[in-house]
Each structure stands twice: as C-alpha cells, then as structure tokens.
XYZ file of C-alpha atoms in Angstrom:
696
model
C 0.097 -0.693 0.404
C 1.069 3.306 -0.874
C 1.682 5.010 3.147
C 3.001 8.592 1.874
C 6.253 8.705 4.709
C 5.603 12.638 3.659
C 2.305 12.884 5.599
C 2.308 15.454 8.141
C 5.801 15.726 8.124
C 7.487 19.590 7.039
C 11.387 19.042 7.468
C 13.885 19.140 4.945
C 13.767 14.988 3.147
C 10.139 16.638 1.915
C 11.677 19.990 0.760
C 14.131 18.400 -1.081
C 11.990 15.462 -2.144
C 9.316 18.386 -3.453
C 11.542 20.445 -5.110
C 12.647 17.081 -7.022
C 9.171 16.969 -8.295
C 9.103 20.442 -8.714
C 12.042 20.061 -11.003
C 11.172 17.029 -13.066
C 7.600 19.294 -13.595
C 8.546 22.305 -15.039
C 11.823 20.720 -16.755
C 8.279 18.417 -18.698
C 6.474 21.848 -19.192
C 10.099 23.114 -21.186
C 10.231 19.522 -22.795
C 7.002 19.705 -24.064
C 7.004 23.270 -25.680
C 10.535 22.512 -27.300
C 8.716 19.627 -28.698
C 5.371 21.352 -30.519
C 6.258 18.876 -33.157
C 5.281 15.370 -31.527
C 3.482 17.301 -28.964
C 0.527 17.199 -31.015
C -2.229 16.863 -29.272
C -3.968 19.536 -26.708
C -2.288 19.809 -23.269
C -1.515 21.782 -20.167
C 0.736 21.306 -17.762
C 1.255 22.842 -14.354
C 3.782 25.255 -15.026
C 3.593 28.404 -12.211
C 1.112 25.457 -10.154
C 3.734 23.179 -8.946
C 4.303 23.594 -4.818
C -0.027 23.432 -3.992
C -0.215 20.697 -6.415
C 2.916 18.621 -5.174
C 2.048 20.191 -0.975
C -1.947 18.227 -1.871
C -0.829 15.224 -3.133
C 1.635 14.624 -0.363
C -1.173 14.334 2.450
C -2.756 11.578 0.267
C -2.568 8.546 0.773
C -3.705 5.108 -1.035
C -6.821 4.630 0.929
C -8.090 8.546 -0.498
C -9.540 9.520 -3.558
C -9.047 12.376 -6.512
C -10.296 13.951 -8.763
C -7.488 16.098 -11.006
C -7.496 18.961 -12.871
C -6.629 19.336 -16.469
C -3.415 20.731 -15.910
C -2.649 18.741 -12.361
C 0.826 17.116 -13.943
C 2.823 17.813 -10.584
C 0.043 16.598 -8.111
C 0.383 13.207 -10.500
C 4.313 13.341 -9.833
C 3.261 13.843 -6.016
C 1.183 10.517 -5.952
C 4.323 8.628 -7.963
C 3.343 8.450 -11.020
C 6.556 8.535 -13.069
C 7.284 10.973 -15.758
C 7.038 8.461 -18.387
C 3.753 7.090 -17.272
C 2.634 11.326 -17.498
C 4.281 12.023 -21.035
C 2.201 8.020 -22.854
C -1.097 10.226 -22.355
C 0.705 12.975 -23.462
C 1.177 11.669 -26.702
C -1.735 8.818 -26.739
C -0.110 6.026 -26.593
C -1.640 2.780 -26.732
C 0.207 1.929 -22.768
C -1.258 5.439 -21.288
C -2.156 3.882 -18.153
C -5.242 5.838 -17.727
C -7.313 5.936 -20.928
C -5.142 4.089 -23.382
C -4.771 7.381 -25.937
C -8.537 8.250 -25.593
C -8.125 11.560 -23.696
C -5.756 14.470 -22.998
C -2.864 14.969 -21.433
C -3.717 15.226 -17.137
C -7.313 13.565 -17.472
C -5.927 10.454 -14.899
C -7.932 7.729 -13.909
C -6.482 4.852 -11.310
C -7.365 2.209 -9.471
C -3.387 1.624 -8.393
C -4.112 -0.196 -5.041
C -1.005 1.080 -3.984
C -1.553 5.170 -4.969
C -4.360 7.194 -3.931
C -7.804 5.904 -6.369
C -8.291 8.967 -9.083
C -11.957 9.223 -10.058
C -11.855 10.583 -14.774
C -12.907 14.244 -14.696
C -14.009 16.126 -17.979
C -12.426 19.163 -19.247
C -15.315 21.192 -18.706
C -14.872 23.507 -15.785
C -15.696 22.807 -12.856
C -17.815 19.224 -13.819
C -15.611 17.424 -10.858
C -17.379 18.986 -8.028
C -20.300 16.883 -8.471
C -18.989 13.373 -8.891
C -16.634 13.708 -6.212
C -18.517 14.967 -4.111
C -20.940 12.011 -4.698
C -17.756 10.134 -4.105
C -17.357 12.172 -0.419
C -21.368 11.035 -0.082
C -20.821 7.437 -0.605
C -18.009 7.234 1.753
C -20.386 8.664 4.652
C -22.987 6.126 3.583
C -21.124 3.834 3.962
C -19.546 4.988 7.202
C -22.915 4.396 8.353
C -24.482 1.348 6.612
C -21.510 -0.619 7.145
C -22.075 -1.375 3.430
C -19.057 -1.320 1.646
C -15.925 -1.921 2.942
C -13.653 0.997 3.194
C -9.707 1.334 2.803
C -8.625 3.042 5.881
C -4.933 4.829 6.251
C -2.110 3.043 8.684
C -3.064 4.497 11.567
C -6.982 3.199 11.363
C -8.634 6.946 9.774
C -11.001 6.951 7.206
C -10.913 7.927 3.281
C -10.742 11.356 2.443
C -11.703 13.211 -1.284
C -9.795 15.618 -2.987
C -11.019 17.613 -5.855
C -8.939 19.796 -7.668
C -10.160 22.776 -10.013
C -9.106 25.617 -11.274
C -9.838 29.542 -11.032
C -13.028 29.409 -13.210
C -14.872 26.679 -11.738
C -16.533 28.854 -8.966
C -17.937 30.766 -12.041
C -19.891 27.477 -12.847
C -23.306 26.057 -11.392
C -22.248 22.344 -10.592
C -19.744 23.970 -8.245
C -22.319 25.783 -5.951
C -24.829 22.624 -5.764
C -21.625 20.730 -4.554
C -20.936 22.626 -1.978
C -24.732 23.270 -0.610
C -25.130 19.460 -0.871
C -21.628 18.225 1.278
C -22.217 21.864 4.067
C -25.689 20.428 4.146
C -24.549 16.141 5.238
C -21.319 17.106 6.391
C -19.068 15.160 4.015
C -15.352 14.238 4.091
C -13.915 16.647 0.972
C -11.872 18.950 0.383
C -12.272 21.485 -2.407
C -9.080 23.285 -3.881
C -9.529 25.871 -6.091
C -6.298 27.051 -7.914
C -6.625 30.342 -8.684
C -4.133 31.593 -11.128
C -4.113 35.254 -11.609
C -2.861 35.369 -14.844
C -5.308 32.441 -16.737
C -5.326 31.512 -19.465
C -8.839 32.234 -21.232
C -9.780 35.783 -19.686
C -8.370 39.003 -18.054
C -8.886 39.148 -14.199
C -10.526 42.257 -14.629
C -13.895 40.033 -16.066
C -13.523 38.298 -12.852
C -13.439 40.844 -10.074
C -14.531 38.389 -7.574
C -14.653 34.098 -8.651
C -16.233 33.989 -5.117
C -13.963 30.976 -4.009
C -13.299 32.127 -1.035
C -16.420 33.581 0.027
C -19.552 31.496 -0.233
C -21.148 33.109 2.456
C -24.880 31.699 1.552
C -22.854 27.940 2.678
C -22.560 29.820 5.944
C -20.665 27.399 9.070
C -21.197 24.291 7.078
C -18.073 25.268 5.110
C -14.118 25.265 6.308
C -12.201 27.912 4.068
C -8.783 28.942 4.106
C -6.583 30.423 2.333
C -3.321 30.119 0.957
C -0.343 31.393 -1.147
C -0.241 28.266 -3.569
C 3.230 29.688 -5.072
C 4.946 29.129 -1.715
C 5.509 25.322 -0.304
C 5.748 25.738 3.005
C 2.865 27.682 3.343
C 0.839 25.224 0.934
C 1.793 22.014 2.844
C 0.595 23.129 6.014
C -2.385 24.639 4.675
C -3.400 21.092 2.496
C -2.336 19.544 5.878
C -4.644 21.248 8.198
C -8.034 20.932 4.776
C -6.881 17.261 5.109
C -7.306 16.907 8.477
C -10.456 18.766 8.985
C -11.834 16.429 6.490
C -9.869 12.823 7.638
C -10.809 13.550 11.247
C -13.632 15.671 11.921
C -15.672 14.149 8.521
C -16.292 17.980 7.209
C -15.997 19.471 3.769
C -13.142 22.086 3.329
C -12.479 24.544 0.683
C -8.802 25.961 0.164
C -8.088 29.130 -2.272
C -5.023 28.829 -3.471
C -3.561 31.989 -5.297
C -1.231 31.134 -8.129
C 0.847 34.395 -9.066
C 3.234 32.819 -11.493
C 3.012 34.638 -14.818
C 5.474 32.112 -16.587
C 2.504 29.942 -16.460
C 1.978 27.236 -19.712
C -1.333 27.289 -21.251
C -2.621 25.403 -23.975
C -0.319 23.130 -26.934
C -3.952 23.200 -28.884
C -1.531 21.136 -31.862
C 0.970 21.103 -33.824
C 3.456 24.877 -34.004
C 0.245 26.166 -32.485
C 1.543 29.411 -29.368
C -2.889 30.796 -29.938
C -2.783 30.460 -26.517
C 1.365 30.161 -25.692
C 1.510 32.676 -22.542
C 4.935 33.104 -21.628
C 6.977 36.087 -20.248
C 9.909 36.798 -18.242
C 9.411 34.942 -15.064
C 9.341 36.350 -11.361
C 12.193 34.239 -8.893
C 9.780 36.166 -6.081
C 6.510 34.877 -7.403
C 8.325 31.169 -8.877
C 7.547 27.935 -6.381
C 10.319 26.489 -7.910
C 12.868 29.322 -7.485
C 10.951 30.209 -4.105
C 12.046 26.415 -2.655
C 15.352 26.653 -3.891
C 16.181 29.733 -2.063
C 14.895 27.568 1.193
C 17.354 24.759 0.206
C 20.092 27.552 0.001
C 19.024 28.832 3.042
C 18.704 25.480 4.921
C 22.010 24.771 4.021
C 21.895 22.572 0.806
C 25.226 23.315 -1.186
C 24.130 25.104 -4.492
C 26.336 21.917 -6.307
C 23.852 19.302 -4.322
C 20.807 21.659 -5.967
C 22.558 21.353 -9.198
C 22.948 17.745 -8.910
C 19.095 17.175 -8.746
C 18.607 19.251 -11.544
C 20.818 17.497 -13.775
C 19.993 14.051 -12.607
C 16.090 15.734 -13.201
C 16.665 16.935 -16.528
C 18.537 12.988 -17.975
C 15.647 10.875 -16.756
C 13.148 13.640 -18.492
C 14.415 13.365 -21.718
C 15.044 10.017 -21.684
C 11.791 9.289 -20.650
C 10.365 11.192 -23.122
C 12.912 9.748 -26.048
C 10.954 6.496 -24.704
C 7.603 7.357 -25.039
C 8.002 9.065 -27.846
C 9.173 5.642 -30.049
C 6.192 3.366 -27.851
C 3.605 1.507 -30.135
C 0.902 3.462 -31.243
C -3.004 2.460 -29.934
C -4.587 -0.027 -32.576
C -7.765 1.709 -34.260
C -9.165 -1.526 -34.287
C -9.713 -1.585 -30.489
C -11.529 1.947 -31.071
C -14.869 0.331 -30.282
C -13.933 -0.907 -26.766
C -14.658 -0.031 -23.692
C -18.432 1.740 -25.488
C -19.766 -0.477 -22.696
C -18.981 -2.082 -19.797
C -20.269 -5.958 -20.822
C -23.471 -6.731 -18.951
C -24.421 -10.299 -17.229
C -27.963 -9.814 -18.278
C -28.178 -11.665 -21.798
C -31.741 -13.872 -21.582
C -34.976 -13.386 -19.448
C -35.248 -15.222 -16.395
C -37.690 -15.991 -14.237
C -41.374 -16.249 -14.134
C -43.573 -13.437 -15.739
C -46.858 -14.240 -14.651
C -47.536 -16.429 -11.424
C -50.173 -18.747 -11.226
C -51.343 -16.444 -7.768
C -49.625 -13.557 -8.504
C -51.974 -10.331 -7.695
C -52.558 -6.898 -10.456
C -50.475 -4.052 -10.304
C -49.740 -0.642 -11.233
C -46.320 0.214 -13.474
C -46.066 2.065 -10.251
C -46.286 -0.491 -7.578
C -44.569 -2.559 -10.222
C -41.045 -0.422 -9.925
C -41.288 0.208 -5.913
C -41.442 -3.442 -5.882
C -38.558 -3.659 -8.120
C -36.676 -1.680 -6.317
C -37.647 -3.005 -2.876
C -36.691 -5.894 -3.638
C -33.666 -4.892 -4.917
C -32.429 -3.022 -1.739
C -32.830 -6.032 0.918
C -31.007 -8.175 -1.875
C -28.473 -5.244 -2.020
C -27.336 -3.792 0.955
C -24.720 -1.448 -1.132
C -28.149 -0.191 -2.664
C -29.038 3.818 -2.630
C -31.988 5.164 -3.732
C -32.138 9.274 -3.584
C -33.077 12.237 -5.976
C -35.133 14.880 -5.683
C -37.808 14.351 -2.237
C -37.242 10.852 -2.502
C -37.360 10.345 1.709
C -40.354 13.083 1.747
C -43.422 12.485 2.926
C -44.638 14.467 -0.300
C -44.153 11.052 -1.733
C -40.859 11.538 -4.710
C -41.084 10.278 -8.160
C -42.665 7.169 -7.270
C -45.306 8.437 -5.361
C -45.022 5.695 -2.367
C -41.356 5.923 -1.484
C -42.071 6.308 2.038
C -42.184 2.734 2.749
C -38.448 2.261 1.402
C -37.593 5.247 4.015
C -39.485 3.552 6.780
C -37.761 0.097 6.037
C -33.952 1.429 4.869
C -33.642 4.150 6.891
C -32.691 7.991 5.825
C -29.171 6.413 4.842
C -30.172 4.579 1.782
C -32.888 6.468 1.182
C -32.766 10.428 0.824
C -33.440 13.442 -0.677
C -31.117 15.503 -2.781
C -32.905 18.436 -3.102
C -33.750 20.393 -6.221
C -31.115 19.562 -8.093
C -30.593 18.080 -11.234
C -27.279 18.180 -12.525
C -26.420 16.481 -8.655
C -28.677 13.936 -8.873
C -27.268 12.626 -12.313
C -23.327 13.501 -11.569
C -23.523 12.228 -8.339
C -23.776 8.990 -9.049
C -21.088 8.213 -10.941
C -18.875 8.816 -7.155
C -20.890 6.481 -6.198
C -20.566 3.699 -8.465
C -17.221 4.471 -8.005
C -17.034 3.565 -4.983
C -18.988 0.332 -5.144
C -22.786 1.797 -4.140
C -25.255 0.881 -6.544
C -27.651 3.821 -6.800
C -31.353 4.224 -7.578
C -31.963 7.885 -8.661
C -35.000 9.918 -9.862
C -35.617 13.671 -11.267
C -39.166 15.233 -10.473
C -40.347 15.368 -14.361
C -38.222 14.666 -18.017
C -38.642 19.024 -18.461
C -36.139 19.411 -15.470
C -33.259 16.803 -16.538
C -31.397 19.389 -19.099
C -30.083 20.702 -16.306
C -28.391 17.641 -15.349
C -27.335 16.689 -18.710
C -24.070 18.158 -19.111
C -23.102 15.724 -16.360
C -24.542 12.390 -18.787
C -23.112 14.256 -21.275
C -19.143 15.309 -19.859
C -19.344 12.548 -17.049
C -21.435 9.326 -17.054
C -21.442 8.306 -20.878
C -17.366 8.411 -21.599
C -16.455 7.532 -18.339
C -16.437 3.508 -19.430
C -14.754 4.605 -22.616
C -12.307 7.200 -21.406
C -10.990 5.045 -18.816
C -10.539 1.796 -20.866
C -13.027 0.212 -18.828
C -11.366 0.811 -15.613
C -14.828 3.267 -14.442
C -18.090 2.217 -15.960
C -20.698 3.927 -13.850
C -23.496 1.794 -12.572
C -26.444 3.759 -12.033
C -30.452 3.863 -12.774
C -31.912 7.102 -13.229
C -35.659 7.346 -12.730
C -37.320 9.776 -15.495
C -41.144 10.416 -15.603
C -42.103 11.612 -19.120
C -45.107 12.075 -21.073
C -48.618 14.472 -21.756
C -51.417 13.352 -19.611
C -54.296 14.703 -18.620
C -53.225 18.514 -18.450
C -50.155 18.195 -16.929
C -48.555 20.972 -18.861
C -45.664 22.389 -21.089
C -43.028 21.310 -17.839
C -44.922 18.699 -16.740
C -45.186 16.136 -20.127
C -42.184 15.824 -22.228
C -40.597 13.278 -24.120
C -37.183 13.562 -24.705
C -35.929 9.919 -25.963
C -34.587 11.152 -28.854
C -32.333 14.008 -26.677
C -30.701 11.145 -25.093
C -30.493 9.080 -27.191
C -28.022 11.266 -28.861
C -25.683 10.490 -26.333
C -23.882 7.593 -27.196
C -22.724 5.447 -23.773
C -26.148 5.267 -21.657
C -28.541 2.971 -22.799
C -32.511 3.569 -22.839
C -35.263 1.452 -21.880
C -39.044 2.737 -21.996
C -41.451 0.224 -20.148
C -45.176 0.323 -21.350
C -46.898 -2.029 -18.631
C -46.096 -3.693 -15.113
C -44.435 -6.806 -15.984
C -42.023 -5.025 -18.116
C -41.502 -2.417 -15.276
C -40.621 -4.704 -13.231
C -38.342 -6.862 -15.083
C -36.630 -3.657 -16.978
C -36.033 -1.940 -13.744
C -33.872 -5.511 -12.723
C -32.090 -5.706 -15.715
C -30.802 -2.352 -15.531
C -29.696 -2.094 -11.768
C -27.812 -5.200 -13.143
C -26.179 -3.602 -15.487
C -23.106 -1.864 -15.166
C -23.727 0.881 -17.036
C -25.805 4.534 -17.176
C -29.506 2.958 -17.691
C -32.043 5.496 -17.764
C -35.617 3.850 -17.205
C -38.288 6.261 -19.218
C -42.058 6.394 -17.416
C -44.748 7.559 -18.972
C -46.825 9.482 -16.608
C -49.841 8.203 -18.002
C -49.665 5.058 -17.416
C -47.608 4.852 -14.388
C -49.191 7.021 -11.859
C -53.636 7.799 -11.310
C -53.325 11.040 -12.766
C -52.895 8.742 -15.970
C -56.220 7.458 -17.359
C -54.786 4.544 -18.870
C -53.086 3.245 -15.652
C -55.438 0.303 -15.643
C -54.658 -1.085 -19.209
C -51.058 -0.722 -17.806
C -51.345 -2.989 -15.017
C -50.604 -6.269 -15.081
C -49.849 -9.914 -12.331
C -46.478 -9.056 -10.436
C -44.238 -11.210 -11.723
C -41.821 -13.462 -9.544
C -38.760 -11.551 -7.960
C -36.255 -14.332 -10.013
C -38.202 -12.458 -13.317
C -35.859 -10.419 -15.350
C -35.868 -8.812 -18.915
C -32.819 -8.355 -20.570
C -32.169 -4.772 -21.852
C -32.485 -4.497 -25.959
C -34.884 -7.063 -26.083
C -38.120 -6.402 -27.639
C -41.674 -7.851 -27.404
C -45.072 -9.129 -29.533
C -47.664 -7.984 -27.221
C -49.969 -8.308 -30.089
C -49.578 -11.174 -32.817
C -52.075 -10.487 -36.224
C -53.498 -13.737 -37.582
C -51.655 -15.775 -39.397
C -54.475 -16.594 -42.212
C -54.401 -13.061 -42.464
C -50.498 -13.010 -42.251
C -50.697 -15.518 -45.026
C -52.411 -13.455 -47.848
C -50.757 -10.493 -47.306
C -53.511 -8.134 -45.719
C -51.898 -7.632 -42.432
C -48.986 -4.854 -41.407
C -46.504 -4.455 -37.895
C -46.910 -1.293 -35.844
C -43.686 -0.571 -33.689
C -43.515 1.576 -30.560
C -42.979 1.996 -26.911
C -44.747 3.492 -24.219
C -47.961 4.568 -24.649
C -48.102 4.255 -28.073
C -48.305 0.742 -27.516
C -51.006 1.348 -25.539
C -52.797 3.530 -28.893
C -51.857 0.673 -31.240
C -53.597 -1.960 -29.034
C -56.568 -0.131 -28.984
C -56.767 0.720 -33.029
C -55.927 -3.020 -33.618
C -59.033 -4.039 -32.022
C -61.068 -2.394 -34.193
C -59.073 -4.753 -36.789
C -58.696 -8.068 -35.443
C -56.487 -10.180 -36.992
C -54.790 -7.811 -38.799
C -51.977 -5.730 -37.122
C -49.357 -6.767 -34.975
C -47.507 -4.948 -32.365
C -44.136 -4.663 -31.617
C -43.211 -3.277 -28.227
C -39.616 -1.981 -28.337
C -39.482 -1.995 -24.751
C -35.375 -1.254 -25.148
C -34.545 2.264 -27.277
C -30.877 1.343 -27.259
C -29.501 -1.055 -27.257
C -32.177 -1.594 -30.256
C -34.227 -4.977 -30.718
C -32.597 -4.321 -34.339
C -33.131 -8.466 -35.267
C -37.075 -7.958 -34.142
C -37.718 -4.465 -36.007
C -36.366 -6.318 -39.287
C -38.123 -9.400 -38.429
C -41.204 -7.693 -38.579
C -41.081 -5.732 -41.163
C -40.155 -8.963 -43.543
C -43.105 -10.787 -42.126
C -45.830 -8.193 -43.178
C -44.042 -5.646 -45.961
C -46.232 -2.406 -44.293
C -44.604 -1.067 -41.011
C -45.800 1.970 -39.004
C -44.034 3.925 -35.705
C -45.862 5.745 -33.290
C -44.023 7.836 -31.105
C -45.438 10.566 -28.284
C -42.289 12.837 -29.782
C -42.703 15.023 -32.011
C -42.050 13.535 -35.343
C -39.490 15.489 -36.818
C -35.610 15.096 -36.370
C -36.981 12.094 -34.085
C -36.015 8.694 -33.217
C -38.939 7.049 -34.880
C -37.207 9.191 -38.344
C -34.287 7.354 -37.798
C -35.278 4.019 -37.301
C -37.513 4.599 -40.291
C -34.438 5.281 -42.717
C -32.871 2.233 -40.816
C -35.863 0.230 -41.180
C -35.871 0.909 -45.370
C -31.937 0.692 -45.985
C -31.904 -2.696 -44.471
C -35.541 -4.287 -45.621
C -36.011 -2.468 -48.844
C -36.398 -5.201 -51.006
C -39.098 -6.534 -48.585
C -41.202 -3.291 -47.879
C -44.751 -3.497 -50.096
C -45.393 0.548 -48.572
C -43.384 3.532 -47.361
C -42.331 3.410 -43.529
C -44.913 5.332 -41.961
C -44.079 7.336 -38.780
C -46.549 8.718 -36.933
C -46.372 10.764 -33.641
C -47.136 14.699 -32.495
C -47.359 17.841 -33.802
C -44.371 19.353 -34.199
C -44.499 22.136 -31.098
C -42.026 23.494 -28.504
C -43.958 22.690 -25.685
C -46.871 20.389 -24.706
C -49.955 23.103 -24.530
C -51.573 22.772 -21.012
C -55.233 23.057 -21.843
C -56.949 19.716 -22.475
C -57.959 20.096 -25.534
C -55.059 21.571 -27.022
C -52.915 18.626 -25.534
C -54.915 16.277 -27.249
C -54.686 18.198 -30.389
C -51.159 17.651 -30.056
C -51.001 14.520 -29.895
C -51.526 11.590 -32.617
C -53.999 9.609 -29.881
C -55.978 6.276 -30.930
C -57.752 8.179 -33.415
C -55.183 9.692 -35.076
C -53.024 6.513 -35.258
C -56.527 4.770 -36.456
C -56.565 7.030 -39.667
C -52.963 5.971 -40.693
C -53.276 2.274 -40.279
C -56.640 1.879 -42.113
C -54.449 3.845 -45.280
C -51.846 1.997 -45.432
C -53.837 -1.376 -45.208
C -55.604 -0.185 -47.741
C -52.047 0.342 -50.021
C-alpha cells in the first residue's frame, strides 16, 4: 500500500523531495514546449502551480480519492506516477495507463491499490465537483451502513476525497450545488481552487470576484482556508490542515490557493500553435521553483547538491520522453472497445406471470422491484428530488422504502438535477449501486452536462476502469393537462448521447423486469416512465396493469416483445401490417388493433438503446408494411431515424413506405386538455393512418 512517508511532516527531506518533483514538472513543461512537433495533442502543464499541487499530493494516502484538474501533472508526480507514464498520455500512446490514448494529458483515472484512487474527470470547468461530492457522500453512507468495507490509513483513519479545480470553476453552477450538498451533509471532501491570477482564457478584471473564498451562503457548514499557492511550505501546512479537518472531523473544506506565477504555460492545441501560449519573463519572487530553491539554500543545502538534483532530473526527463515518443501507438481496431462494460443479463429469466400473482400498476411494480433490490443488495441507495420526503418523491409511495431501509439509504438531494445525475459517478466508483430520480423529464436538461461529459464517457475514456452503474428514473409524457413543464418526451435527446442505455416499459411486468436488468447492468441506464400509464394521474393506468412477476423475473435490456400477433391466415394472404412502438404508443396501437381483429401485429420495443434490430427487421420482413408510433414530435426524432434504418436494411421486403406517426412539431405540450389532445396522435389519429396503410 502507498503510505506517504511525508504525510504530516515538513522537514528538510520533504523539501528536497518536493524540489525534485517541482524541477521534474518544470523540466517536463519545458521539454513539451521545445518539442511542439511531437506534442501534437492538446495539453496544459502545471507550470507555476507546482507548489500547491505537490503539497496536496503529499497529504494523500492510498485509501484516499482524488479528482484532478486538467493541468495537475505535478500532483500526479507527487502520487508516484512517473514522467514516462504521464508522457504516454501526452502522446496518446497505447500503454497510456489512464486511457489508452483516448483522453488528453493530465486526465487521469486510476485504481492502483498502491496509490490514491483517481476518479475520471471532464475538461469542462467545475465538472468534477459533483462526482467528487457524490463520492464523498458514498463514503459517508458506507461509514454509516457498513455496506462497503472502506480501506483506512496506516493509523486507522478514514479516507477522504480531494477535488482539484481551476479558477473558472466557481463561475459554474456545478460547484455551487456540490458545496451546498457537502455542507448540508457534512461530507469528508476537500475542494482545492487553484486560482491562477493571470489565467489563460480571460482577463482577471472580467472576474473581479470569482467567489472562491467567499461562499457566504454556505454558512458554517463549510470550512474555508486560503494560502499562497506559490509557496510550498505555506501550501503544505494549509493542505495538511485541510485534509485533517476532512479526515478527522468529516467536514468539507474549501481551499483557495492563489497562483501568481506569470510564466504559466497554458494550452498547446495543435502542432506549431502559439495561439494560447502565454510566456513572459519569470519573476523569481513569484516562481514556486525559485522560492523553494532559495529555501533549500538558506537551509544549508549547497548549490552543487541542488544542481545535481536538476541535472539528474533533466537526464531522466529526456530519457523518458524519448522512450515514450518511440512507444507503440493504439491499435485502430480497438476504437470501439469499452463503450459499455459487459452486462451479465443476456436472456429473459424467471416467471413473468405466476399463477397466484396479484395485479399491480406500473408504479407498484417499480417500487416492488426497488424494494427487492435494496433487500438483496445492501449497497443499493435510492435518492433524488424529495425521494425521502413524505411529499412522495418521483414514485409517489417511496416512504415505504424510507421506513424499511432508513435515511442513509433513501435520501433527498434537493432540487438539483446536476447533482442527482452526476453524483452517481462517484457513488458507483466506490461500489454503491445508486437508483436515482428526477421530478420530470422537462427538468433533466440542467443535468445533461453531467450525463454527457461524465457518465456517458467514463467507461470509454478510462479504458473500461470506471463504468458508471446507475439507474436514472425519469417521468415522461403528456397526461390529462399536465402542461408544458411536466409532459415532455425526451427519448430522442437521450438517444443522441452515446454511452448510455435507455429503456421504456409499457406495462407493469416489463417495468419490474427492466428495472432489475437496469440495476444489474454495470452501465448508466435511463428508465423512462410515462405518467399517463404510470401514476394515478393517468387515464390509462389500468391498461398497463399486469400480474406481478416473481422476484427472480428479469427482462434483458435490448430485447423487444410482440404484444399482439396478427392472424396467421391473414398474414399469409398479405393483409396485415406491423406497428412498432413503446410506452403510451403501445396502448394506442392496441386500442386501434382491437377494431381490426387479426390485421395488426404490435411490437413493443421496450428498449430504445440498445435496440432489438433483429425483431424490428423480422417484423418488416413478415408483413411488408410497417407503421412506427411515437408520442414525440416526429421531425428529427428517433422514430424517423428508425424508419430510415428499416428502409436501408429491408428495402426489398417493403410493400409501402415506412410511416411514422407522432405528435405535432410544437416546442412544448400545451396545458389545456383540448390543446394537449390536438397535439398528440392518440388512438384516433393512429387509426386513420393504419387504415390508409392497410388499404395500400
């Protein structure tokens, strides 16, 4: 195990080791700048930030967690990573230990048991604050419940999380949400803001107060410290205090470290580019390397000894850079690997319709599935907006879970979609299994930053090390005057995000089976739940009821189901057609099919991604005529794309063009019931299209 020998000590040995790491980082920065032709991918170095980063890394132990910033190579050196390992990522090489050539320099991810674990992060400013807070939240839950055995320090203390960010992070809402939650829950996390006064993207006068050391709204729940990030000794003592507060008192800490070094090297975007290169004459009184060098000289270290350190570093960096430069590039054949982690659920299992089963609604099916999962898996946590509240939360009857499993495993997150979604990355990294929810699909967009930049890319950009196991429940769909902010259909938006799975059950049996499969899947799965067939507010709740499956029943993600077969004789005569739908559209199709017995076969997709293409194409091959039904506005939708895919793969089997029936192309669902119905296709609108297609 990695037990940092310098932890808690500031002595001459620590100063010498820190200087060696500082010179290494600075020499690497100079080497990269001098070899622009070879360093062709985007990167930033820690030039000017060496002191605060190394001071931070020296406090961390192997049981701890880190979420790094895009320029934290000095911090990585202080954790024990070699220049060679970092250069492999810089150059995008096959053996890059973090991403296999898929992510930028200083975008680490690690599960090395001998070092602090490193949670992957996005380049987007402040993004890492929420997953880091989710991880600290997971540590707190694990401490209370004992559901996960936590590694501890050599002297038996509990682990902490350190989240490193730049000076632009406080302008982003993610950090506000994270700090508020951490303060309310008293989580063991240290937020480090490296405030480069001369940062690269805008003049400081444009951000006269970035709020890094203010956050007065957080109150007493957040400890705030400040230091000169260019001064190693001051930085070391500040980070020692910060990590002790988090480790011993289990409280969140915000550290504002100012960096005044004007020779800060920013981005090298592409070969030969100087666009973002900001170089000026070093000011020794502000240079962290120069400051520490003077301290060593004043402490009795000779000039010759210091030069020996510098020469040895220069030789090693040159050797490592040459070695990395000539190492193997990634194999293009592996480009599609690790989009998803393999799922163990391949086939339908268990009893769907037990003889003595009771009829349940979709809402009851979801709650039953979650209750069974929480009983079987102590590491399961349920949280979201009002999840633990007597107001009911997303499922309406969630208080049953609260009473049975307690507030540590069923808890509120507040109205913060970004946290609900993004925190699951940290929860999953520790080993918890989160089932989270938001109040309505209409409000998901503030959380899509985390979905797009964190959850969906985590498995791929870490070479499979950090898939995010989470279930996100999202209420969707128009229902009896729900209005413009409670009625949206968002499947096409979600399906444009690669790296997540999307399921959409239409009945209680599938709801329970798919909820189990989504939970067992090691990847992020979104469960879309239509309000019109899910809750008591809908008029179609009874049509979606089903006999409750047994506890062992599970429906694999990616398998469609034929819910109504056409008459075999009519099929042989070429009189039939197939309808493809999901959610509410399945019920519209069944209502219309009842008026034309035997002529219509209905395929319920159940899973929108991955899609059961074979079932879709087989339906088309059998009937020659097909209609796709959606509640979404049709233009530029998932269903239009599916129609094109069918035409491309099944053109020779089609007797008529593939038709798509959807809602009117309106920007929102209007509130008045008559306007709502006018927007939706419904069974009446669907019936006219089906009759036309049958007569083709």
